Amino acid sequence: MEYYREKFKRHVKDSNFTKLEKSSQKFLEEKAYMYRLSFQDIKQLIDISIDLEMWDEESIKKIWKDNQNKKKTLLHVKNMYEDIKTKPKKYIKFKSTAKKHKFNFTTFEKDKLSLGTCPVASPKTRCCNLMTLDAVESCGFDCSYCSIQSFYNENNIGFDKNFIKNIKNIKLDANKKYHIGTGQSSDSLMWGNKHDILKSLFEFARENTNIILELKTKSDNISYLLENEVPKNILCTWSVNTQTIIKNEEHLSATLEQRVASARKLANKGVLVGFHFHPIIVYEDYLKEYKELVTLLLKNFKTKEVALVSLGTLTFIKPVIKKLRSRNFKSKVLQMPMVNAGDKQSYPLHVKEEMFKEIYKAFSPWHKDVYFYMCMEDESLWRKVFGYEYSSNNQFEEFMINSYINKIN
Ligand code: SF4
């Protein structure tokens, strides 16, 4: 017994064991002794217990059923877990644990600034070749599915002191057209014009008419854009979601109403806007709520005001899953059926096909006059959802940019 006790301690060292509720820790330890569980068994049971607590579902204790046969006991737990994981989740009784962050604003001095490639794009998916400009490092919102938290230390918001100088030195090819976004390393608008970031980006857009600069946000911080002339080649896009998802998973961000009202104000000013339905998340009756969101947009905007609508869903890289499990918070984003999608984990294709088809169909009145695309999706979905497909990412990029240019003009 003493020998196994020592072994158990070694097994749980460096795991999330101590992040579990005390009662689950005690329960797992008892069962580990009882069944002489192996390192792999314990590791799996810790992940299962962490997930169940994070999802606010029944605890490991509740789904456990002792059987004299260890294999059968573990199989029962795994089956129960898979069942909870794959059935559409319910947010009705779920209580999220959003806390106000305390940010540390830090500054650093970069020697130069260059355009990057979209950090989540993958050669295995159909992608738009978006170029990125990291104006701010890290985000002040706390969306539970976000991968920015695995790239940066989330409480430190970093600003480049040399941004104004560096952006002027970016060399662009005058014969090329560029689609550049600043919303990949942070939220594009939540910091407003802090450190003159927006001012410099506006100048950059004015001086380089061959670029389309997309400012993507979940905020309603549009005062700088209302008070200043916005260059025509700047698109302001909102990542939108149902209020159920905003409330439970997009902590600290603007409400749906605030996002739509902000987009409306900028559209009134003649700024082209766009909407990213990303990530679309499956939960009970999710399609009904997403369709209501589509109706809200159809009612509030004219096609000439809207450059794009993108569709995308939850996709996780392993470090983000690991990070989420270590965070000790409540979220249901990982409560979903997951299969390999490229190098990532995402919904099975048939689930995606249904979600994208249904939402795209709800947008029928806009099909001809707004540019629709799927972000980071398997190329086999394109024909099924839109009725057409691109032969390459370059062709996708070309059609997208030309469509935006036509709208701008
Ligand atoms: S489709 Fe999405 S993931 Fe791919 S490059 Fe464009 S923005 Fe990035």
XYZ file of C-alpha atoms and ligand atoms in Angstrom:
417
model
C 0.000 0.000 0.000
C 2.751 2.427 1.011
C 4.559 1.631 -2.221
C 1.456 2.413 -4.328
C 0.800 5.595 -2.326
C 4.242 6.860 -3.326
C 3.619 5.798 -6.900
C 0.297 7.651 -6.954
C 1.994 10.819 -5.732
C 4.504 10.535 -8.559
C 1.721 9.878 -11.086
C -0.229 13.026 -10.205
C 2.818 15.276 -9.857
C 2.829 17.941 -12.613
C -0.793 17.130 -13.508
C -3.993 19.102 -12.951
C -4.896 16.857 -10.003
C -4.696 19.625 -7.396
C -6.928 21.847 -9.567
C -9.795 19.414 -9.050
C -12.357 19.984 -6.329
C -11.183 18.428 -3.072
C -13.974 15.813 -3.112
C -12.949 14.678 -6.639
C -9.283 14.465 -5.584
C -10.216 12.260 -2.637
C -12.501 10.114 -4.772
C -9.908 9.570 -7.514
C -7.226 8.713 -4.993
C -9.473 6.098 -3.348
C -10.323 4.536 -6.708
C -6.700 4.564 -7.789
C -5.775 2.524 -4.688
C -8.764 0.257 -5.070
C -8.103 -0.644 -8.722
C -4.311 -0.133 -8.701
C -4.738 2.276 -11.612
C -1.846 2.787 -13.980
C -0.272 6.148 -14.799
C -2.212 6.300 -18.100
C -5.530 5.469 -16.354
C -4.977 8.193 -13.769
C -3.966 10.738 -16.381
C -7.120 10.055 -18.378
C -9.336 10.182 -15.301
C -7.840 13.513 -14.245
C -8.602 14.959 -17.709
C -12.141 13.585 -17.568
C -12.699 14.985 -14.062
C -11.255 18.382 -14.996
C -13.472 18.546 -18.090
C -16.625 17.599 -16.194
C -15.970 20.283 -13.587
C -15.075 22.869 -16.226
C -18.297 22.089 -18.125
C -20.346 22.297 -14.936
C -21.636 18.781 -15.537
C -22.009 15.823 -13.173
C -18.769 15.064 -11.357
C -16.616 11.962 -11.788
C -18.151 10.647 -8.549
C -21.643 10.779 -10.027
C -20.826 8.985 -13.269
C -18.657 6.312 -11.662
C -20.021 2.768 -11.311
C -17.876 0.175 -9.523
C -17.437 -3.150 -11.183
C -15.179 -5.971 -10.050
C -13.505 -5.738 -13.414
C -11.252 -2.670 -13.696
C -11.574 -2.557 -17.476
C -15.372 -2.487 -17.313
C -15.341 0.199 -14.626
C -13.131 2.474 -16.707
C -15.072 1.773 -19.869
C -18.286 2.841 -18.174
C -16.724 6.152 -17.082
C -15.343 6.778 -20.566
C -18.680 6.023 -22.211
C -20.549 8.325 -19.840
C -17.969 11.047 -20.459
C -18.176 10.663 -24.253
C -21.944 10.854 -24.037
C -21.841 14.119 -22.049
C -19.162 15.465 -24.382
C -20.928 14.757 -27.661
C -24.555 15.569 -26.863
C -25.484 19.220 -27.641
C -24.674 21.131 -24.483
C -27.112 23.285 -22.533
C -26.233 26.692 -21.166
C -29.453 27.154 -19.211
C -28.069 26.412 -15.739
C -24.441 27.065 -16.566
C -22.648 29.685 -14.507
C -19.526 31.082 -16.132
C -16.672 32.418 -14.037
C -15.652 35.627 -15.732
C -13.417 37.793 -13.635
C -12.295 41.302 -14.353
C -8.668 41.179 -15.392
C -6.032 43.491 -14.094
C -3.843 44.376 -17.026
C -0.240 45.321 -16.998
C 0.492 47.543 -19.923
C 4.041 46.981 -21.033
C 6.039 48.590 -23.792
C 8.880 47.234 -25.834
C 10.940 48.525 -28.717
C 10.942 46.530 -31.915
C 13.650 47.243 -34.479
C 11.303 46.705 -37.348
C 7.801 45.672 -38.198
C 6.884 43.342 -40.970
C 3.746 41.714 -42.246
C 3.123 38.220 -40.962
C 0.884 35.412 -42.056
C -2.307 34.490 -40.304
C -1.230 32.479 -37.238
C -4.113 30.030 -37.395
C -4.055 29.345 -41.135
C -3.077 25.845 -42.131
C -1.944 24.391 -45.458
C -4.527 21.676 -44.891
C -7.495 24.060 -45.034
C -8.860 26.547 -47.573
C -7.434 29.875 -46.430
C -7.536 33.470 -47.646
C -3.785 34.210 -47.194
C -4.564 37.055 -44.809
C -1.495 39.085 -43.870
C -1.177 40.295 -40.316
C 0.184 43.324 -38.589
C 0.780 42.946 -34.864
C -0.091 46.380 -33.527
C -0.693 45.194 -29.943
C 0.362 41.944 -28.334
C -2.309 40.108 -26.332
C -5.976 40.793 -25.784
C -7.986 42.239 -22.910
C -11.082 40.157 -23.509
C -11.281 36.666 -22.160
C -12.916 34.442 -24.767
C -12.590 30.923 -23.525
C -11.798 29.411 -26.934
C -9.137 31.927 -27.947
C -5.660 30.828 -28.978
C -4.060 34.230 -28.285
C -3.866 33.121 -24.640
C -1.468 30.369 -25.618
C 0.774 32.749 -27.598
C 1.139 35.498 -24.991
C 0.978 36.054 -21.268
C -2.655 37.132 -21.192
C -2.433 39.752 -18.434
C 0.417 41.644 -20.054
C -0.668 43.847 -22.908
C 2.335 44.841 -24.960
C 2.729 47.947 -27.096
C 5.617 48.618 -29.420
C 7.028 52.065 -28.645
C 8.410 52.220 -32.191
C 5.149 51.298 -33.908
C 4.659 54.725 -35.516
C 8.189 54.720 -36.909
C 8.170 51.039 -37.828
C 4.883 51.058 -39.723
C 6.203 53.822 -41.979
C 9.141 51.600 -42.916
C 7.112 48.622 -44.056
C 8.020 47.927 -47.661
C 5.138 47.010 -49.910
C 5.093 46.072 -53.563
C 3.126 48.807 -55.350
C 1.911 46.305 -57.960
C 0.433 43.956 -55.422
C -2.848 44.126 -53.527
C -2.793 43.275 -49.837
C -5.447 42.225 -47.344
C -4.042 42.937 -43.885
C -5.625 42.405 -40.491
C -4.595 43.635 -37.059
C -7.032 41.449 -35.146
C -4.888 38.324 -34.915
C -2.635 39.291 -32.007
C -5.194 41.391 -30.149
C -8.599 43.000 -30.588
C -8.222 45.759 -33.191
C -10.360 48.391 -31.496
C -10.528 47.685 -27.769
C -7.472 49.837 -26.996
C -8.761 52.757 -29.072
C -5.982 55.056 -30.194
C -3.658 54.226 -27.255
C -0.035 54.999 -28.254
C -1.431 56.483 -31.528
C -1.973 53.030 -32.963
C -5.143 53.833 -34.893
C -3.733 57.150 -36.086
C -0.693 55.357 -37.526
C -2.820 52.629 -39.088
C -5.064 55.240 -40.736
C -1.992 56.990 -42.178
C -0.636 53.643 -43.369
C -3.949 52.939 -45.145
C -4.064 56.430 -46.683
C -0.526 56.161 -48.014
C -0.954 52.656 -49.399
C -4.099 52.527 -51.455
C -3.222 49.009 -52.633
C -3.998 47.605 -49.180
C -7.257 46.681 -47.545
C -6.835 47.017 -43.826
C -9.284 45.080 -41.724
C -9.893 46.083 -38.110
C -11.610 43.188 -36.402
C -13.232 43.565 -33.010
C -15.598 42.388 -30.305
C -15.693 45.815 -28.716
C -17.814 48.920 -29.062
C -14.862 51.270 -28.726
C -15.401 53.203 -31.949
C -14.976 56.772 -30.720
C -11.728 57.346 -32.635
C -13.413 56.208 -35.842
C -16.427 58.422 -35.234
C -14.264 61.451 -34.531
C -11.834 61.026 -37.432
C -12.050 60.495 -41.133
C -11.737 56.772 -41.843
C -9.831 55.914 -45.053
C -12.002 54.102 -47.571
C -9.716 51.074 -47.651
C -10.327 50.313 -43.980
C -12.925 47.660 -43.220
C -14.354 47.430 -39.722
C -15.530 43.971 -38.923
C -17.259 42.534 -35.905
C -16.897 39.066 -34.664
C -20.505 38.290 -33.750
C -22.131 35.488 -31.846
C -25.410 34.644 -30.184
C -25.960 36.378 -26.855
C -25.860 32.911 -25.208
C -22.267 32.431 -26.358
C -21.266 36.037 -25.699
C -22.567 35.828 -22.132
C -21.048 32.451 -21.327
C -17.859 32.240 -23.384
C -16.813 35.702 -24.623
C -16.127 37.253 -21.248
C -15.677 41.016 -20.901
C -16.478 41.693 -24.562
C -19.272 43.969 -25.823
C -22.806 42.569 -25.939
C -24.342 41.638 -29.271
C -26.527 44.726 -29.103
C -23.478 46.968 -28.541
C -21.557 45.330 -31.416
C -24.448 45.715 -33.856
C -25.105 49.304 -32.723
C -21.410 50.166 -33.224
C -21.379 48.641 -36.702
C -24.538 50.597 -37.503
C -22.959 53.881 -36.379
C -19.916 53.327 -38.570
C -22.033 52.228 -41.532
C -23.981 55.482 -41.102
C -20.650 57.254 -41.485
C -19.952 55.425 -44.736
C -17.415 52.942 -43.323
C -17.655 49.461 -44.845
C -18.437 46.857 -42.224
C -18.375 43.070 -42.067
C -19.361 40.249 -39.764
C -17.491 37.150 -38.712
C -19.672 34.316 -37.482
C -16.750 32.755 -35.751
C -16.778 30.527 -33.832
C -20.205 29.090 -34.444
C -20.767 26.811 -31.457
C -23.195 23.924 -31.259
C -25.515 23.869 -28.250
C -29.148 23.034 -27.753
C -31.232 25.014 -30.303
C -28.134 26.839 -31.513
C -29.346 27.135 -35.101
C -32.500 28.941 -34.014
C -30.417 31.586 -32.210
C -27.889 31.937 -35.029
C -30.728 32.414 -37.497
C -32.206 35.139 -35.280
C -28.798 36.801 -35.382
C -28.798 36.615 -39.182
C -32.276 38.184 -39.263
C -31.041 40.992 -37.002
C -28.218 41.792 -39.430
C -30.458 41.536 -42.507
C -32.834 43.988 -40.881
C -30.177 46.488 -39.828
C -27.808 46.646 -42.794
C -27.964 47.053 -46.538
C -25.716 44.942 -48.742
C -23.847 47.996 -50.034
C -22.700 48.661 -46.453
C -21.398 45.139 -45.823
C -18.159 43.868 -47.368
C -18.108 40.356 -45.964
C -19.625 37.646 -43.854
C -17.361 34.831 -42.761
C -18.301 31.506 -41.222
C -16.091 29.473 -38.957
C -16.241 27.247 -35.956
C -14.287 25.957 -32.980
C -10.858 24.626 -33.793
C -8.297 23.835 -31.149
C -4.612 23.224 -31.132
C -3.350 20.914 -28.392
C -1.608 23.663 -26.307
C -4.904 25.583 -26.064
C -6.750 22.478 -24.819
C -3.999 21.962 -22.266
C -4.124 25.579 -21.212
C -7.922 25.504 -20.822
C -7.712 22.419 -18.612
C -5.199 24.126 -16.357
C -7.183 27.331 -15.946
C -9.567 26.245 -13.230
C -12.563 28.030 -14.706
C -15.990 27.213 -16.107
C -16.448 26.902 -19.839
C -18.253 24.539 -22.139
C -16.197 25.105 -25.265
C -14.397 21.773 -25.036
C -17.681 19.955 -24.525
C -18.087 18.949 -28.139
C -17.430 15.989 -30.403
C -13.860 16.374 -31.648
C -12.063 14.834 -34.573
C -8.763 15.562 -36.259
C -9.026 18.486 -38.660
C -5.667 19.120 -40.267
C -3.331 19.413 -37.296
C -6.132 20.586 -35.075
C -9.237 19.329 -33.314
C -12.668 20.365 -34.482
C -16.246 19.174 -35.083
C -16.771 16.271 -37.503
C -17.408 17.403 -41.086
C -21.098 16.448 -41.100
C -21.730 18.750 -38.093
C -19.913 21.594 -39.841
C -21.770 21.027 -43.072
C -25.109 21.393 -41.325
C -24.144 24.513 -39.356
C -22.605 26.354 -42.313
C -25.312 25.374 -44.793
C -28.132 26.448 -42.488
C -26.586 29.774 -41.586
C -25.569 30.541 -45.156
C -29.102 29.705 -46.309
C -30.533 32.151 -43.767
C -28.436 34.856 -45.497
C -30.096 34.195 -48.914
C -31.077 37.834 -49.542
C -27.381 38.790 -49.323
C -25.852 35.947 -51.330
C -25.351 37.881 -54.550
C -24.073 41.144 -53.078
C -21.918 40.281 -50.080
C -18.704 38.249 -50.057
C -19.158 35.037 -48.042
C -16.373 32.697 -47.073
C -15.447 29.984 -44.632
C -12.444 30.677 -42.452
C -9.921 27.864 -42.120
C -12.170 25.058 -43.299
C -11.758 21.823 -45.149
C -11.937 22.545 -48.886
C -14.476 19.740 -49.356
C -17.055 21.853 -47.511
C -17.021 24.741 -49.980
C -19.059 23.161 -52.780
C -21.480 21.592 -50.312
C -22.115 24.869 -48.519
C -21.745 27.562 -51.198
C -22.245 25.533 -54.376
C -18.759 26.505 -55.668
C -15.158 26.138 -54.629
C -11.764 27.658 -55.307
C -8.940 25.706 -56.820
C -6.318 27.262 -54.524
C -5.807 29.666 -51.650
C -4.424 32.218 -54.111
C -7.626 32.116 -56.118
C -9.636 32.539 -52.897
C -7.490 35.550 -51.961
C -7.864 37.122 -55.397
C -11.675 36.817 -55.455
C -11.929 38.131 -51.912
C -9.741 41.180 -52.484
C -11.439 42.030 -55.796
C -14.829 41.790 -54.168
C -13.732 44.186 -51.381
C -12.246 46.614 -53.910
C -15.497 46.636 -55.884
C -17.403 47.445 -52.708
C -14.974 50.200 -51.746
C -15.346 51.794 -55.169
S -9.256 31.917 -43.858
Fe -9.152 32.473 -41.691
S -7.495 31.248 -40.830
Fe -7.272 31.216 -43.058
S -5.850 32.913 -43.528
Fe -7.931 33.709 -43.718
S -8.362 34.586 -41.690
Fe -6.585 33.208 -41.421
